[in-house]
Each structure stands twice: as structure tokens, then as C-alpha cells.
Amino acid sequence: MDIIQRNLFSLLRSGAFQTQEDIEPMSAFKWNKLYQLTVMHNITPFVYDGILRCKNNFFLHLTDKQKQDWEKAVADYRVKEKRQSDQEEDEFLRPDRLTNPLLNRRLQAILDDEHSDLTSRQLLLILLRVVRHLFNEGMPIRQLTELAIFLRSNSQRINFDVVGQWIERLKLTQMAQLSGEFLIRLFNFEEADIPFLKGRKEKGIERIAKELIEFTDTRSQDWYFSQEDGGIFVHNTNSSATFSHVRRSARYFKYYPSESVTNFFLSFIHSLSHIEE
């Protein structure tokens, strides 16, 4: 992890957990790169809160223009969040369903069980949101941040034994393991803070984290197929995004094979729905 990424996660942890973090010295150019990563990963308010908390740090130097950019980015984020809250989320990013029919039936049975506590079910949905974004969008830093905050705030109210049973029923063990190790790697969690970890270490976690943090500005909508008004030719919105989606599906196949295959093919079919009949 390079200095930009280290400072990014230091500020992210500071903003998310209201802590003081050590900041390393960077040039104005690198602070601009950090700003770009923050906007692209949709974590602007968390990092900005970290900047405000660490404003007296000797090595945190922002120009007046950079401060104005941050303030505008946070304001734009609030507007965007309000607008998106009124819109229906893309079905392939919804955490309350899986694309594998058998696993989805099991998930719906879990969510419909009135005898289970709400907090434990919320944790399961946040874990599934991480998985959905990992498959379809890339590195889910925003979702991992929400997972980290939820665990820190609600650990005493979660029935981790039941959550562990759900994870096994949904064959989610390896993905939950990967998510937990990201929390350790990026958010300074201890193993004791993540009871659903099984103790097995992912040997490639350093490489995976590095690959995922190197952000490519693509989203699931970027590789949808579309058709020009009045035209007869169908084209792909972004071919590089398509290849990125293929690579992600192949990379994470071993972590969730029963879901990755159906997710890829059904998301491909979903992309065709954007073509006018």
C-alpha cells in the first residue's frame, strides 16, 4: 500500500470511528490523488470528517483550493445521496436477494424468520452488500466502511452464533472470511472483533487488497448494452468495463462459486434489458 492509500485509510478510520490518526507528509499532487480516490470510492464525507479531526496534524496541509474542493464534494455528495434515496437501487446491488435460486430461497427464509433478531439480520445484509458490490462494482470501500461502523457500534447486540450458521447455509464462508480480513487489513480490526472469522488466513490478501484499491472508474451501468434512438445497432457502453466485470467474476469464483456464475450470467441478461425492443 503506497503513501496515498495509507493516508486515505488513516483519514477514513478517523472519520468513521472519531479517532486521531497519524498522517504522513505528502505533496499537493498526492493530496489531489487522494481526493480523487475518495470521490471515486464514494467515501467523501467519512474522509472529510477525518480531515477535520486531524486538521492540527503537522503533516496535513491542504491549499485553499483543495479545501474548497472538499467542501463542494461533500455538498455534492449530500445532494446525490438524497436523489438516490428516492430511486430504486439496481437489482444486482440489492443485498436482500441472491442470483442463485437455491441460495436465494435460503436467504429469503432467513429474512422472513421473525424469531431471529433484527440486528443480526442487518449484519447479514451488510455482508451481502459487500459481496454484491465486489462482484459487480469492484472494491467496496464504502460498504466495508459501513460494515466496520456497524460492527463497532452493535457488536454486543449481534448473535454471532446465528450469523455464523446463516453464513454456512448461504455458502458465504469464504466471502465473509475475505471481508473480515479486509477489516483487519484496512480498518485495524482484531480477530476478536470479527467472531465470524474461522481462523484461516487468505494467503493472497495483500495482493488482492492492492489490486482492488487501484481503482478503475467503472460501474455496473458502464457495461450495459444500449441502442441509439431510432437505431438498429446495439453497442456496449464501455468495453473495458465489460472485461473488468469478466475478470472480477473469474477472480472471485473460488470464494463464492455457487453465486458468481449465476451473478455473471444474470447481470449479462440484465444488461440486455437496456436495449429497446
XYZ file of N, CA, C and O in Angstrom, residues 78-188:
444
model
N -24.047 14.965 -0.535
C -25.324 15.012 0.172
C -26.491 15.090 -0.812
O -27.511 14.421 -0.647
N -26.321 15.929 -1.831
C -27.373 16.065 -2.841
C -27.575 14.759 -3.591
O -28.702 14.307 -3.820
N -26.457 14.112 -3.961
C -26.513 12.850 -4.688
C -27.171 11.762 -3.852
O -27.996 10.990 -4.348
N -26.833 11.696 -2.577
C -27.417 10.691 -1.692
C -28.921 10.886 -1.563
O -29.682 9.924 -1.564
N -29.357 12.125 -1.439
C -30.788 12.414 -1.318
C -31.518 12.016 -2.595
O -32.611 11.443 -2.562
N -30.898 12.303 -3.754
C -31.515 11.951 -5.024
C -31.609 10.442 -5.189
O -32.634 9.913 -5.621
N -30.540 9.732 -4.815
C -30.522 8.283 -4.976
C -31.457 7.585 -4.002
O -31.947 6.501 -4.278
N -31.710 8.211 -2.852
C -32.615 7.599 -1.874
C -34.038 7.523 -2.401
O -34.843 6.708 -1.942
N -34.352 8.376 -3.379
C -35.685 8.379 -3.969
C -35.783 7.458 -5.183
O -36.857 7.318 -5.767
N -34.654 6.854 -5.552
C -34.631 5.981 -6.714
C -34.469 4.530 -6.281
O -33.894 4.232 -5.238
N -34.979 3.625 -7.090
C -34.841 2.201 -6.798
C -33.425 1.752 -7.113
O -32.868 2.070 -8.155
N -32.839 1.011 -6.191
C -31.463 0.556 -6.373
C -31.404 -0.492 -7.471
O -32.326 -1.291 -7.651
N -30.317 -0.497 -8.230
C -30.096 -1.520 -9.243
C -30.231 -2.888 -8.594
O -29.650 -3.159 -7.551
N -31.028 -3.763 -9.203
C -31.343 -5.042 -8.575
C -30.115 -5.889 -8.304
O -30.126 -6.722 -7.391
N -29.031 -5.711 -9.039
C -27.849 -6.522 -8.826
C -26.973 -5.985 -7.700
O -25.947 -6.562 -7.384
N -27.372 -4.868 -7.111
C -26.659 -4.356 -5.953
C -27.487 -4.511 -4.684
O -27.011 -4.190 -3.593
N -28.704 -5.012 -4.793
C -29.552 -5.189 -3.617
C -29.043 -6.358 -2.782
O -28.773 -7.437 -3.305
N -28.922 -6.175 -1.467
C -28.389 -7.243 -0.625
C -29.431 -8.251 -0.173
O -29.079 -9.265 0.430
N -30.706 -7.983 -0.441
C -31.749 -8.867 0.083
C -32.140 -9.964 -0.903
O -33.193 -10.585 -0.767
N -31.287 -10.234 -1.861
C -31.528 -11.329 -2.795
C -30.202 -11.823 -3.353
O -29.213 -11.093 -3.407
N -30.193 -13.098 -3.736
C -29.045 -13.699 -4.394
C -29.484 -14.207 -5.757
O -30.675 -14.491 -5.972
N -28.570 -14.306 -6.682
C -28.932 -14.732 -8.034
C -29.048 -16.243 -8.152
O -29.730 -16.735 -9.035
N -28.387 -16.984 -7.270
C -28.518 -18.440 -7.263
C -29.867 -18.796 -6.643
O -30.132 -18.450 -5.479
N -30.760 -19.493 -7.372
C -32.125 -19.747 -6.874
C -32.165 -20.477 -5.533
O -32.952 -20.117 -4.645
N -31.336 -21.511 -5.375
C -31.335 -22.272 -4.120
C -30.883 -21.402 -2.956
O -31.522 -21.375 -1.895
N -29.790 -20.678 -3.153
C -29.284 -19.823 -2.089
C -30.247 -18.680 -1.791
O -30.391 -18.268 -0.639
N -30.915 -18.186 -2.817
C -31.866 -17.095 -2.598
C -33.059 -17.566 -1.770
O -33.562 -16.829 -0.922
N -33.528 -18.800 -1.997
C -34.624 -19.331 -1.183
C -34.194 -19.428 0.282
O -34.978 -19.129 1.188
N -32.960 -19.846 0.492
C -32.456 -19.925 1.865
C -32.369 -18.535 2.483
O -32.710 -18.343 3.661
N -31.909 -17.565 1.693
C -31.805 -16.199 2.194
C -33.174 -15.643 2.563
O -33.341 -15.032 3.623
N -34.165 -15.844 1.698
C -35.497 -15.320 1.981
C -36.089 -15.957 3.233
O -36.800 -15.296 4.006
N -35.800 -17.254 3.445
C -36.274 -17.919 4.657
C -35.649 -17.291 5.902
O -36.312 -17.118 6.936
N -34.380 -16.935 5.805
C -33.696 -16.277 6.921
C -34.304 -14.909 7.194
O -34.584 -14.541 8.341
N -34.515 -14.136 6.135
C -35.033 -12.779 6.295
C -36.483 -12.778 6.776
O -36.925 -11.813 7.423
N -37.229 -13.841 6.465
C -38.643 -13.921 6.875
C -38.824 -14.516 8.261
O -39.957 -14.579 8.763
N -37.743 -14.981 8.872
C -37.824 -15.614 10.189
C -37.999 -14.543 11.264
O -37.059 -13.818 11.603
N -39.191 -14.457 11.799
C -39.492 -13.427 12.793
C -38.864 -13.716 14.149
O -38.834 -12.838 15.020
N -38.345 -14.935 14.341
C -37.761 -15.288 15.629
C -36.298 -14.838 15.736
O -35.737 -14.819 16.832
N -35.681 -14.498 14.610
C -34.296 -14.012 14.650
C -34.302 -12.512 14.920
O -35.244 -11.802 14.583
N -33.220 -12.017 15.541
C -33.199 -10.603 15.905
C -32.806 -9.744 14.705
O -32.059 -10.170 13.820
N -33.312 -8.538 14.710
C -33.143 -7.621 13.585
C -31.685 -7.230 13.380
O -31.215 -7.134 12.243
N -30.945 -7.025 14.472
C -29.560 -6.580 14.350
C -28.703 -7.611 13.638
O -27.854 -7.273 12.803
N -28.914 -8.887 13.941
C -28.146 -9.955 13.286
C -28.478 -10.013 11.805
O -27.597 -10.219 10.966
N -29.767 -9.830 11.484
C -30.154 -9.828 10.068
C -29.561 -8.625 9.339
O -29.189 -8.716 8.173
N -29.467 -7.499 10.020
C -28.852 -6.317 9.408
C -27.385 -6.579 9.087
O -26.900 -6.178 8.021
N -26.673 -7.257 9.982
C -25.278 -7.586 9.718
C -25.156 -8.480 8.488
O -24.285 -8.266 7.637
N -26.048 -9.470 8.373
C -26.020 -10.355 7.204
C -26.243 -9.565 5.924
O -25.539 -9.780 4.917
N -27.172 -8.634 5.926
C -27.449 -7.835 4.736
C -26.266 -6.936 4.375
O -25.969 -6.735 3.193
N -25.583 -6.400 5.378
C -24.415 -5.568 5.093
C -23.302 -6.425 4.489
O -22.616 -5.997 3.548
N -23.111 -7.638 4.998
C -22.130 -8.551 4.412
C -22.474 -8.863 2.956
O -21.596 -8.874 2.080
N -23.754 -9.095 2.700
C -24.180 -9.395 1.335
C -24.031 -8.180 0.428
O -23.741 -8.320 -0.765
N -24.187 -6.991 0.978
C -23.984 -5.780 0.169
C -22.522 -5.671 -0.256
O -22.222 -5.266 -1.381
N -21.612 -6.029 0.648
C -20.189 -6.054 0.297
C -19.962 -7.019 -0.864
O -19.264 -6.701 -1.830
N -20.566 -8.201 -0.782
C -20.396 -9.219 -1.829
C -20.946 -8.738 -3.160
O -20.313 -8.878 -4.214
N -22.132 -8.134 -3.129
C -22.767 -7.687 -4.379
C -21.903 -6.636 -5.073
O -21.740 -6.649 -6.289
N -21.371 -5.720 -4.301
C -20.524 -4.675 -4.891
C -19.192 -5.238 -5.351
O -18.643 -4.785 -6.364
N -18.664 -6.192 -4.630
C -17.399 -6.790 -5.025
C -17.530 -7.484 -6.369
O -16.655 -7.375 -7.236
N -18.628 -8.184 -6.576
C -18.866 -8.869 -7.845
C -19.141 -7.900 -8.993
O -18.659 -8.090 -10.110
N -19.922 -6.871 -8.728
C -20.458 -6.052 -9.813
C -19.828 -4.674 -9.967
O -19.932 -4.067 -11.030
N -19.167 -4.181 -8.926
C -18.658 -2.815 -8.973
C -17.156 -2.710 -8.755
O -16.542 -1.738 -9.172
N -16.573 -3.667 -8.067
C -15.169 -3.553 -7.705
C -15.013 -3.375 -6.207
O -15.879 -3.761 -5.427
N -13.917 -2.778 -5.791
C -13.593 -2.655 -4.374
C -14.689 -1.924 -3.595
O -14.965 -0.748 -3.845
N -15.348 -2.578 -2.644
C -16.476 -1.969 -1.917
C -16.023 -1.229 -0.664
O -16.414 -1.572 0.451
N -15.200 -0.191 -0.826
C -14.677 0.510 0.343
C -15.805 1.150 1.146
O -15.814 1.096 2.378
N -16.767 1.752 0.459
C -17.898 2.371 1.167
C -18.662 1.310 1.960
O -19.006 1.515 3.140
N -18.907 0.155 1.358
C -19.662 -0.899 2.024
C -18.862 -1.514 3.181
O -19.426 -1.852 4.224
N -17.550 -1.649 2.997
C -16.706 -2.148 4.083
C -16.669 -1.151 5.243
O -16.627 -1.556 6.413
N -16.696 0.133 4.920
C -16.745 1.158 5.964
C -18.029 1.029 6.773
O -18.017 1.092 8.015
N -19.144 0.840 6.084
C -20.426 0.669 6.769
C -20.427 -0.600 7.613
O -20.989 -0.627 8.722
N -19.793 -1.667 7.094
C -19.681 -2.909 7.862
C -18.852 -2.678 9.123
O -19.218 -3.138 10.220
N -17.727 -1.972 8.985
C -16.853 -1.703 10.129
C -17.580 -0.879 11.196
O -17.505 -1.187 12.397
N -18.288 0.166 10.771
C -19.016 1.014 11.717
C -20.112 0.212 12.418
O -20.311 0.323 13.638
N -20.823 -0.618 11.652
C -21.913 -1.409 12.232
C -21.382 -2.383 13.286
O -21.963 -2.529 14.363
N -20.269 -3.050 12.989
C -19.694 -3.992 13.947
C -19.222 -3.279 15.211
O -19.434 -3.768 16.328
N -18.574 -2.135 15.048
C -18.091 -1.391 16.212
C -19.259 -0.893 17.078
O -19.141 -0.828 18.306
N -20.367 -0.564 16.458
C -21.491 0.040 17.181
C -22.459 -0.986 17.765
O -23.176 -0.676 18.724
N -22.492 -2.198 17.195
C -23.552 -3.148 17.565
C -23.052 -4.525 17.977
O -23.851 -5.454 18.073
N -21.760 -4.661 18.219
C -21.210 -5.998 18.473
C -21.872 -6.699 19.654
O -22.021 -7.934 19.651
N -22.283 -5.943 20.660
C -22.894 -6.550 21.839
C -24.318 -7.032 21.580
O -24.843 -7.853 22.334
N -24.922 -6.548 20.509
C -26.326 -6.896 20.222
C -26.464 -7.960 19.139
O -27.570 -8.394 18.841
N -25.349 -8.388 18.553
C -25.383 -9.346 17.449
C -25.217 -10.763 17.975
O -24.350 -11.030 18.807
N -26.051 -11.663 17.493
C -25.913 -13.084 17.818
C -24.983 -13.709 16.778
O -25.427 -14.158 15.722
N -23.700 -13.725 17.069
C -22.719 -14.181 16.086
C -22.818 -15.676 15.812
O -22.426 -16.129 14.733
N -23.317 -16.442 16.760
C -23.513 -17.876 16.517
C -24.550 -18.087 15.413
O -24.356 -18.904 14.503
N -25.631 -17.344 15.492
C -26.680 -17.451 14.475
C -26.177 -16.925 13.135
O -26.429 -17.539 12.087
N -25.463 -15.793 13.161
C -24.917 -15.240 11.920
C -23.976 -16.250 11.273
O -23.978 -16.432 10.052
N -23.163 -16.935 12.077
C -22.264 -17.956 11.553
C -23.014 -19.091 10.886
O -22.600 -19.606 9.830
N -24.154 -19.485 11.454
C -24.986 -20.526 10.849
C -25.567 -20.066 9.520
O -25.616 -20.820 8.546
N -25.996 -18.816 9.474
C -26.528 -18.268 8.221
C -25.452 -18.234 7.142
O -25.719 -18.567 5.978
N -24.269 -17.820 7.530
C -23.156 -17.754 6.572
C -22.884 -19.127 5.975
O -22.675 -19.266 4.761
N -22.927 -20.159 6.792
C -22.705 -21.518 6.290
C -23.852 -21.963 5.398
O -23.630 -22.586 4.348
N -25.090 -21.666 5.771
C -26.249 -22.056 4.961
C -26.213 -21.414 3.585
O -26.624 -22.015 2.591
N -25.703 -20.194 3.532
C -25.643 -19.466 2.255
C -24.319 -19.698 1.522
O -24.078 -19.061 0.495
N -23.496 -20.603 2.066
C -22.180 -20.904 1.474
C -21.341 -19.637 1.321
O -20.620 -19.446 0.344
N -21.463 -18.778 2.295
C -20.845 -17.454 2.258
C -19.537 -17.403 3.046
O -18.939 -16.339 3.199
N -19.076 -18.558 3.513
C -17.954 -18.592 4.450
C -16.712 -17.903 3.911
O -16.101 -17.056 4.593
N -16.300 -18.244 2.695
C -15.055 -17.685 2.169
C -15.168 -16.196 1.876
O -14.204 -15.443 2.064
N -16.343 -15.741 1.418
C -16.524 -14.310 1.175
C -16.564 -13.540 2.490
O -16.034 -12.423 2.589
N -17.192 -14.127 3.514
C -17.209 -13.488 4.827
C -15.790 -13.425 5.388
O -15.394 -12.431 6.025
N -15.016 -14.481 5.133
C -13.618 -14.505 5.559
C -12.827 -13.388 4.885
O -12.052 -12.673 5.526
N -13.025 -13.241 3.589
C -12.327 -12.193 2.840
C -12.720 -10.810 3.354
O -11.865 -9.939 3.546
N -14.013 -10.602 3.598
C -14.480 -9.311 4.115
C -13.875 -9.024 5.480
O -13.444 -7.891 5.759
N -13.830 -10.052 6.344
C -13.257 -9.867 7.666
C -11.783 -9.524 7.615
O -11.294 -8.682 8.380
N -11.066 -10.154 6.703
C -9.639 -9.873 6.590
C -9.382 -8.482 6.009
O -8.366 -7.852 6.315
N -10.306 -7.994 5.189
C -10.207 -6.601 4.743
C -10.359 -5.653 5.937
O -9.676 -4.625 6.010
N -11.259 -5.984 6.860
C -11.434 -5.138 8.043
C -10.155 -5.101 8.877
O -9.781 -4.049 9.413
N -9.483 -6.242 8.987
C -8.225 -6.300 9.721
C -7.143 -5.520 8.980
O -6.386 -4.746 9.565
N -7.091 -5.712 7.674
C -6.040 -5.112 6.846
C -6.199 -3.599 6.712
O -5.224 -2.851 6.768
N -7.437 -3.146 6.543
C -7.663 -1.739 6.200
C -8.211 -0.897 7.347
O -8.036 0.325 7.349
N -8.908 -1.541 8.309
C -9.569 -0.779 9.370
C -9.021 -1.103 10.762
O -9.621 -0.732 11.761
N -7.893 -1.825 10.808
C -7.212 -2.132 12.069
C -8.076 -2.904 13.062
O -7.954 -2.726 14.287
